[in-house]
Amino acid sequence: MNPFNQKAEVLILGAGIAGLIAGRFLQSAGVEFTIVESNTHAGGIASSFTLGGWTFDYGIHGLYTKNNEVRSEFREAIDGKDHSIDVRIADYWKGCWSPHPPILHLAYYPEEISQAIIREVRISRKSSSEKKTGNFGDWCVDSFGFTYCHQIYFPYIRKFWGVEPEELNTSWMDQRVKQPNLSEVIAGATNKDAKSDHYVKQVMYPIRGGFGAYADALARNLNIHYSKKVIRILPEERHVVCSDGSIIAYEKLISTLPLKTMARIVIGLAEPVRLLEQCLRSTSVVLVNIGILGGVALDYHWVYVFDQEIPFSRLSSPSNWSKNNAPEDCSSLQAECYFSGNPPAVDTIVRKTILGLIDMG
């Protein structure tokens, strides 16, 4: 008796963006494949949901790549039903609203703070050639000075990454963290007209359906089995076992599952590799989504919130991304609260988020 419910030349685990693009490439090459997805829909964390007429993404998502091949793949899938957005981004710290990043817009902050930061940046530039830093925390203090880091920047880093700045290395920074020169810092302290400097300036975003509309379109006409969770992978036997009891044999396997999940379900994994899984660190995010009857008092697409006392790291307005993300004459907000380890009770997060929004006005 054949134990296999299905056979696949190529089996793809996960119908997130990576799994969908893999499937589309195989389809265009004429290779037979099957995608299995544990959820009832495609997209993974790049999907969206609608509740009571409000559409929310799972966190901030916008297509900002400059790779024309990728842009074309997304845009053609959605039949061009997206639009270009010149994003507006702000920072918030203890009642101060400024363009991003704070180090280049000190004119919006108390004078004693801005003057102290300028003095320390000037000193750090004079001695920077002598300093060799191996972690992100030390790099920041060397680049921006003690006052900027410990009063403004590090509270945000702790909220967003869930660790101390010294526990991060500098490999992730790339274009995300800029080291400004002294003249730029001084200019931003004397002139409020300095423009925001962010690595994302323009994004493509679906007109309807939230960012998940891209995933829905990419999934069209692909061989995807939904509500099918893989609980065991047997690489020697070349088959997987699903939670519904079905078994799928494969010739080749593409996995887009999280590494921690893979380490738990691969049978026969070498013990040293399995032990490494315990060293992997990650954060979780709780999204507080708010549908508002009336207009939203937020003029930005998103805001970085530096206050340690406010639980969310970023605040966005999905209805600013597309008016169709909210019912007519309504708007929306989304607060992102990040945690290392298990988050507190949802009711506690919601209550603290509401209080934070009130504090921000």
Short mmCIF file of C-alpha atoms in Angstrom, two decimals:
data_model
loop_
_atom_site.label_atom_id
_atom_site.label_comp_id
_atom_site.label_asym_id
_atom_site.label_seq_id
_atom_site.Cartn_x
_atom_site.Cartn_y
_atom_site.Cartn_z
CA MET A 1 0.00 0.00 0.00
CA ASN A 2 1.40 3.39 -1.00
CA PRO A 3 1.81 5.47 2.19
CA PHE A 4 2.10 8.75 0.31
CA ASN A 5 -0.96 10.91 -0.22
CA GLN A 6 0.91 13.04 -2.73
CA LYS A 7 4.22 13.30 -4.55
CA ALA A 8 5.93 16.50 -5.62
CA GLU A 9 8.93 17.08 -7.84
CA VAL A 10 9.63 20.20 -5.76
CA LEU A 11 7.91 20.77 -2.43
CA ILE A 12 7.87 24.34 -1.08
CA LEU A 13 7.16 24.88 2.62
CA GLY A 14 5.38 28.18 3.22
CA ALA A 15 3.35 30.49 0.99
CA GLY A 16 4.95 33.72 2.16
CA ILE A 17 6.58 36.03 -0.37
CA ALA A 18 9.69 33.81 -0.68
CA GLY A 19 7.64 30.66 -1.25
CA LEU A 20 5.35 32.37 -3.75
CA ILE A 21 8.22 33.79 -5.81
CA ALA A 22 9.94 30.37 -5.79
CA GLY A 23 6.71 28.83 -7.09
CA ARG A 24 6.33 31.43 -9.84
CA PHE A 25 9.92 30.88 -11.02
CA LEU A 26 9.40 27.11 -11.11
CA GLN A 27 6.10 27.57 -12.92
CA SER A 28 7.72 29.74 -15.59
CA ALA A 29 10.45 27.08 -16.00
CA GLY A 30 7.88 24.32 -16.44
CA VAL A 31 8.89 22.49 -13.23
CA GLU A 32 6.16 20.66 -11.30
CA PHE A 33 5.84 21.88 -7.70
CA THR A 34 3.55 21.95 -4.68
CA ILE A 35 3.35 24.64 -1.97
CA VAL A 36 2.01 23.79 1.50
CA GLU A 37 0.92 26.57 3.84
CA SER A 38 -0.31 26.23 7.44
CA ASN A 39 -2.51 29.33 7.25
CA THR A 40 -5.73 29.73 5.29
CA HIS A 41 -4.17 32.39 3.06
CA ALA A 42 -0.91 33.32 1.37
CA GLY A 43 1.57 36.02 2.35
CA GLY A 44 2.74 35.07 5.83
CA ILE A 45 3.64 38.25 7.72
CA ALA A 46 3.29 40.16 4.44
CA SER A 47 -0.47 39.54 4.40
CA SER A 48 -3.38 41.70 5.55
CA PHE A 49 -6.78 41.28 7.16
CA THR A 50 -10.03 43.26 7.12
CA LEU A 51 -12.31 43.68 10.13
CA GLY A 52 -15.42 45.84 10.21
CA GLY A 53 -14.36 47.64 7.03
CA TRP A 54 -10.83 48.46 8.28
CA THR A 55 -7.85 46.77 6.60
CA PHE A 56 -4.62 46.26 8.51
CA ASP A 57 -1.25 44.83 7.49
CA TYR A 58 0.84 42.69 9.83
CA GLY A 59 3.18 45.59 10.56
CA ILE A 60 4.46 48.27 8.20
CA HIS A 61 4.95 46.97 4.66
CA GLY A 62 5.70 48.91 1.49
CA LEU A 63 7.43 47.88 -1.74
CA TYR A 64 10.51 50.12 -1.78
CA THR A 65 13.04 48.01 -3.67
CA LYS A 66 14.86 49.65 -6.58
CA ASN A 67 15.23 46.26 -8.28
CA ASN A 68 13.18 46.63 -11.44
CA GLU A 69 12.72 42.87 -11.85
CA VAL A 70 11.16 42.55 -8.40
CA ARG A 71 9.01 45.66 -8.88
CA SER A 72 7.73 44.32 -12.19
CA GLU A 73 6.94 40.92 -10.68
CA PHE A 74 4.76 42.51 -7.98
CA ARG A 75 3.15 45.17 -10.15
CA GLU A 76 2.29 42.82 -13.01
CA ALA A 77 0.78 40.31 -10.57
CA ILE A 78 -1.58 42.97 -9.23
CA ASP A 79 -2.32 44.31 -12.74
CA GLY A 80 -0.86 47.69 -11.85
CA LYS A 81 -3.52 48.34 -9.20
CA ASP A 82 -1.11 50.01 -6.81
CA HIS A 83 0.13 53.55 -6.34
CA SER A 84 3.34 55.37 -5.49
CA ILE A 85 3.61 57.04 -2.09
CA ASP A 86 6.11 59.69 -1.05
CA VAL A 87 6.38 58.58 2.55
CA ARG A 88 6.22 61.06 5.41
CA ILE A 89 8.17 59.94 8.47
CA ALA A 90 8.60 61.59 11.87
CA ASP A 91 10.23 60.98 15.25
CA TYR A 92 8.69 61.55 18.67
CA TRP A 93 10.52 62.08 21.96
CA LYS A 94 9.05 63.55 25.15
CA GLY A 95 6.61 65.89 23.37
CA CYS A 96 9.05 66.79 20.57
CA TRP A 97 8.05 65.93 17.01
CA SER A 98 10.80 66.12 14.41
CA PRO A 99 11.75 64.85 10.96
CA HIS A 100 13.89 61.70 10.92
CA PRO A 101 16.51 61.16 12.33
CA PRO A 102 16.77 63.26 15.52
CA ILE A 103 20.55 63.73 15.21
CA LEU A 104 20.00 65.76 12.02
CA HIS A 105 17.05 67.79 13.39
CA LEU A 106 18.14 68.99 16.82
CA ALA A 107 16.36 72.32 16.31
CA TYR A 108 13.16 70.55 17.40
CA TYR A 109 14.66 69.48 20.74
CA PRO A 110 15.46 71.41 23.96
CA GLU A 111 18.46 73.70 23.48
CA GLU A 112 20.44 72.26 26.39
CA ILE A 113 20.08 68.79 24.86
CA SER A 114 21.02 69.88 21.34
CA GLN A 115 24.05 71.89 22.51
CA ALA A 116 25.33 68.99 24.59
CA ILE A 117 24.96 66.65 21.62
CA ILE A 118 26.87 69.03 19.31
CA ARG A 119 29.72 69.33 21.82
CA GLU A 120 29.99 65.55 22.10
CA VAL A 121 29.78 64.97 18.35
CA ARG A 122 32.58 67.51 17.86
CA ILE A 123 34.75 65.66 20.41
CA SER A 124 33.95 62.24 18.92
CA ARG A 125 34.99 63.42 15.44
CA LYS A 126 38.37 64.60 16.74
CA SER A 127 39.16 61.25 18.33
CA SER A 128 37.26 58.89 16.01
CA SER A 129 40.42 57.73 14.21
CA GLU A 130 41.69 56.25 17.47
CA LYS A 131 38.57 54.23 18.21
CA LYS A 132 37.82 50.71 17.10
CA THR A 133 34.36 49.52 18.09
CA GLY A 134 33.02 46.00 17.80
CA ASN A 135 29.41 46.46 18.89
CA PHE A 136 26.58 48.77 17.96
CA GLY A 137 26.31 50.46 21.36
CA ASP A 138 29.95 51.53 21.43
CA TRP A 139 29.78 52.57 17.78
CA CYS A 140 26.82 54.85 18.55
CA VAL A 141 28.47 56.51 21.55
CA ASP A 142 31.65 57.03 19.51
CA SER A 143 29.63 58.52 16.65
CA PHE A 144 26.90 60.51 18.41
CA GLY A 145 28.08 61.02 21.98
CA PHE A 146 26.72 59.93 25.35
CA THR A 147 23.81 62.40 25.62
CA TYR A 148 22.15 61.57 22.29
CA CYS A 149 22.55 57.83 22.78
CA HIS A 150 21.42 57.48 26.38
CA GLN A 151 18.71 60.12 26.45
CA ILE A 152 17.15 59.68 22.99
CA TYR A 153 18.40 56.78 20.88
CA PHE A 154 19.09 53.80 23.15
CA PRO A 155 15.58 53.68 24.69
CA TYR A 156 14.23 53.12 21.18
CA ILE A 157 16.86 50.45 20.40
CA ARG A 158 15.90 48.56 23.57
CA LYS A 159 12.21 48.74 22.70
CA PHE A 160 12.65 47.66 19.07
CA TRP A 161 15.34 44.97 19.37
CA GLY A 162 14.60 43.81 22.90
CA VAL A 163 18.27 43.81 23.88
CA GLU A 164 20.92 46.22 25.09
CA PRO A 165 22.64 48.18 22.27
CA GLU A 166 25.96 46.53 23.20
CA GLU A 167 24.47 43.11 22.39
CA LEU A 168 24.01 44.10 18.73
CA ASN A 169 26.78 44.03 16.18
CA THR A 170 27.00 46.56 13.35
CA SER A 171 26.40 44.20 10.40
CA TRP A 172 22.67 45.03 10.13
CA MET A 173 23.10 48.80 9.86
CA ASP A 174 23.95 49.18 6.16
CA GLN A 175 21.92 52.21 4.98
CA ARG A 176 19.61 52.18 8.01
CA VAL A 177 21.90 54.09 10.40
CA LYS A 178 23.78 57.05 9.00
CA GLN A 179 26.83 58.62 10.60
CA PRO A 180 26.37 62.36 9.90
CA ASN A 181 29.22 64.79 9.74
CA LEU A 182 29.52 67.66 12.22
CA SER A 183 28.35 70.33 9.77
CA GLU A 184 25.11 68.38 9.14
CA VAL A 185 24.45 68.11 12.87
CA ILE A 186 25.02 71.84 13.40
CA ALA A 187 22.86 72.74 10.39
CA GLY A 188 20.01 70.64 11.75
CA ALA A 189 20.31 72.34 15.14
CA THR A 190 19.88 75.82 13.68
CA ASN A 191 17.42 75.22 10.84
CA LYS A 192 14.05 73.50 11.10
CA ASP A 193 13.75 73.34 7.32
CA ALA A 194 16.25 70.48 7.02
CA LYS A 195 14.55 67.57 5.25
CA SER A 196 14.01 64.09 6.64
CA ASP A 197 16.79 61.68 5.76
CA HIS A 198 15.49 58.12 5.62
CA TYR A 199 16.57 55.17 3.49
CA VAL A 200 12.93 54.73 2.39
CA LYS A 201 11.59 57.73 0.52
CA GLN A 202 9.02 56.24 -1.84
CA VAL A 203 7.03 53.00 -1.78
CA MET A 204 4.53 51.19 -3.96
CA TYR A 205 1.37 50.08 -2.17
CA PRO A 206 -1.87 48.39 -3.35
CA ILE A 207 -4.89 50.63 -3.81
CA ARG A 208 -7.16 48.04 -2.20
CA GLY A 209 -6.63 45.08 0.11
CA GLY A 210 -3.57 46.30 2.00
CA PHE A 211 -0.06 45.07 1.29
CA GLY A 212 -1.44 41.53 1.34
CA ALA A 213 -3.06 42.21 -2.03
CA TYR A 214 0.39 41.64 -3.56
CA ALA A 215 0.62 38.18 -1.97
CA ASP A 216 -2.92 37.30 -3.01
CA ALA A 217 -2.06 38.23 -6.59
CA LEU A 218 1.28 36.37 -6.56
CA ALA A 219 -0.52 33.26 -5.26
CA ARG A 220 -3.01 33.26 -8.13
CA ASN A 221 -2.79 30.10 -10.28
CA LEU A 222 -0.15 28.47 -8.07
CA ASN A 223 -0.57 24.93 -6.71
CA ILE A 224 -1.00 25.79 -3.00
CA HIS A 225 -2.48 23.56 -0.29
CA TYR A 226 -3.72 25.73 2.58
CA SER A 227 -4.34 24.74 6.22
CA LYS A 228 -1.61 22.13 5.86
CA LYS A 229 1.00 22.33 8.60
CA VAL A 230 4.20 20.31 8.26
CA ILE A 231 5.11 18.74 11.62
CA ARG A 232 7.98 16.44 10.56
CA ILE A 233 10.58 16.48 7.79
CA LEU A 234 12.42 13.25 7.02
CA PRO A 235 15.25 14.25 4.65
CA GLU A 236 16.69 10.73 4.32
CA GLU A 237 13.33 9.32 3.22
CA ARG A 238 12.48 12.50 1.29
CA HIS A 239 9.01 13.05 2.66
CA VAL A 240 7.17 15.29 5.12
CA VAL A 241 4.35 14.53 7.53
CA CYS A 242 1.50 17.03 7.99
CA SER A 243 -0.69 17.67 11.01
CA ASP A 244 -3.71 16.20 9.21
CA GLY A 245 -1.89 12.87 8.94
CA SER A 246 -1.07 13.17 5.25
CA ILE A 247 2.39 12.36 3.90
CA ILE A 248 3.97 14.13 0.94
CA ALA A 249 6.97 12.69 -0.88
CA TYR A 250 9.35 15.01 -2.70
CA GLU A 251 12.39 15.00 -4.96
CA LYS A 252 13.62 18.42 -3.86
CA LEU A 253 12.61 20.59 -0.91
CA ILE A 254 12.54 24.39 -0.53
CA SER A 255 11.83 25.60 3.00
CA THR A 256 10.90 29.18 3.91
CA LEU A 257 10.03 28.23 7.50
CA PRO A 258 11.71 29.99 10.44
CA LEU A 259 15.02 28.37 11.41
CA LYS A 260 13.77 27.65 14.94
CA THR A 261 10.80 25.78 13.47
CA MET A 262 13.04 23.83 11.08
CA ALA A 263 15.33 22.76 13.90
CA ARG A 264 12.37 21.27 15.78
CA ILE A 265 10.79 19.31 12.93
CA VAL A 266 13.74 17.93 10.92
CA ILE A 267 14.25 14.28 11.87
CA GLY A 268 17.87 13.15 12.11
CA LEU A 269 19.30 16.63 12.53
CA ALA A 270 22.82 16.50 13.96
CA GLU A 271 22.81 17.29 17.68
CA PRO A 272 25.34 20.17 17.42
CA VAL A 273 23.06 21.82 14.86
CA ARG A 274 20.00 21.24 17.00
CA LEU A 275 21.75 22.79 19.98
CA LEU A 276 22.57 25.88 17.92
CA GLU A 277 18.83 26.51 17.56
CA GLN A 278 18.74 27.35 21.26
CA CYS A 279 21.20 30.18 20.60
CA LEU A 280 18.97 31.88 18.02
CA ARG A 281 17.42 35.06 19.36
CA SER A 282 14.39 36.85 18.00
CA THR A 283 11.69 39.30 18.91
CA SER A 284 7.92 39.00 18.71
CA VAL A 285 5.54 41.82 17.90
CA VAL A 286 2.06 42.62 19.19
CA LEU A 287 0.10 44.93 16.90
CA VAL A 288 -2.56 47.17 18.39
CA ASN A 289 -4.91 48.09 15.53
CA ILE A 290 -7.37 50.93 16.02
CA GLY A 291 -10.26 51.82 13.74
CA ILE A 292 -11.29 55.45 14.17
CA LEU A 293 -14.65 57.03 13.41
CA GLY A 294 -13.48 60.27 11.79
CA GLY A 295 -10.13 61.59 10.64
CA VAL A 296 -6.84 60.60 12.27
CA ALA A 297 -4.65 63.24 13.93
CA LEU A 298 -1.48 61.85 12.34
CA ASP A 299 0.03 63.53 9.30
CA TYR A 300 2.66 60.83 8.73
CA HIS A 301 2.80 57.34 7.31
CA TRP A 302 4.73 56.25 10.37
CA VAL A 303 6.44 57.67 13.45
CA TYR A 304 9.39 56.31 15.43
CA VAL A 305 8.59 56.65 19.13
CA PHE A 306 11.75 57.06 21.23
CA ASP A 307 10.15 57.39 24.69
CA GLN A 308 10.90 54.42 26.93
CA GLU A 309 7.61 54.96 28.79
CA ILE A 310 5.48 54.51 25.64
CA PRO A 311 5.26 50.78 24.82
CA PHE A 312 5.21 50.94 21.04
CA SER A 313 8.30 51.52 18.91
CA ARG A 314 6.46 52.65 15.79
CA LEU A 315 3.08 54.18 15.12
CA SER A 316 1.56 54.16 11.65
CA SER A 317 -1.69 55.14 9.99
CA PRO A 318 -2.84 52.47 7.49
CA SER A 319 -5.53 54.83 6.20
CA ASN A 320 -2.75 57.24 5.13
CA TRP A 321 -1.30 54.47 2.95
CA SER A 322 -4.61 53.99 1.15
CA LYS A 323 -7.97 55.60 1.84
CA ASN A 324 -9.51 52.20 1.11
CA ASN A 325 -7.92 50.80 4.28
CA ALA A 326 -10.75 52.40 6.24
CA PRO A 327 -14.48 52.99 5.68
CA GLU A 328 -15.50 56.35 4.22
CA ASP A 329 -14.87 59.29 6.58
CA CYS A 330 -12.91 56.99 8.94
CA SER A 331 -9.22 56.39 9.60
CA SER A 332 -6.91 54.05 11.48
CA LEU A 333 -3.78 53.68 13.59
CA GLN A 334 -1.45 50.75 14.21
CA ALA A 335 1.01 50.55 17.10
CA GLU A 336 3.91 48.05 17.01
CA CYS A 337 5.00 46.68 20.39
CA TYR A 338 8.09 44.45 20.29
CA PHE A 339 9.14 41.91 22.91
CA SER A 340 12.04 39.59 23.58
CA GLY A 341 10.50 36.43 24.99
CA ASN A 342 6.84 36.12 25.88
CA PRO A 343 4.83 39.36 25.70
CA PRO A 344 2.64 40.49 28.60
CA ALA A 345 -1.15 40.08 28.55
CA VAL A 346 -2.84 41.68 25.54
CA ASP A 347 -5.15 43.77 27.75
CA THR A 348 -2.10 45.30 29.43
CA ILE A 349 -0.51 46.14 26.08
CA VAL A 350 -3.71 47.73 24.76
CA ARG A 351 -4.19 49.82 27.91
CA LYS A 352 -0.59 51.09 27.85
CA THR A 353 -0.87 51.81 24.11
CA ILE A 354 -3.98 53.94 24.60
CA LEU A 355 -2.25 55.85 27.41
CA GLY A 356 0.79 56.36 25.15
CA LEU A 357 -1.38 57.73 22.34
CA ILE A 358 -2.98 60.15 24.79
CA ASP A 359 0.48 61.27 25.98
CA MET A 360 1.43 61.93 22.33
CA GLY A 361 -1.69 64.01 21.84
#
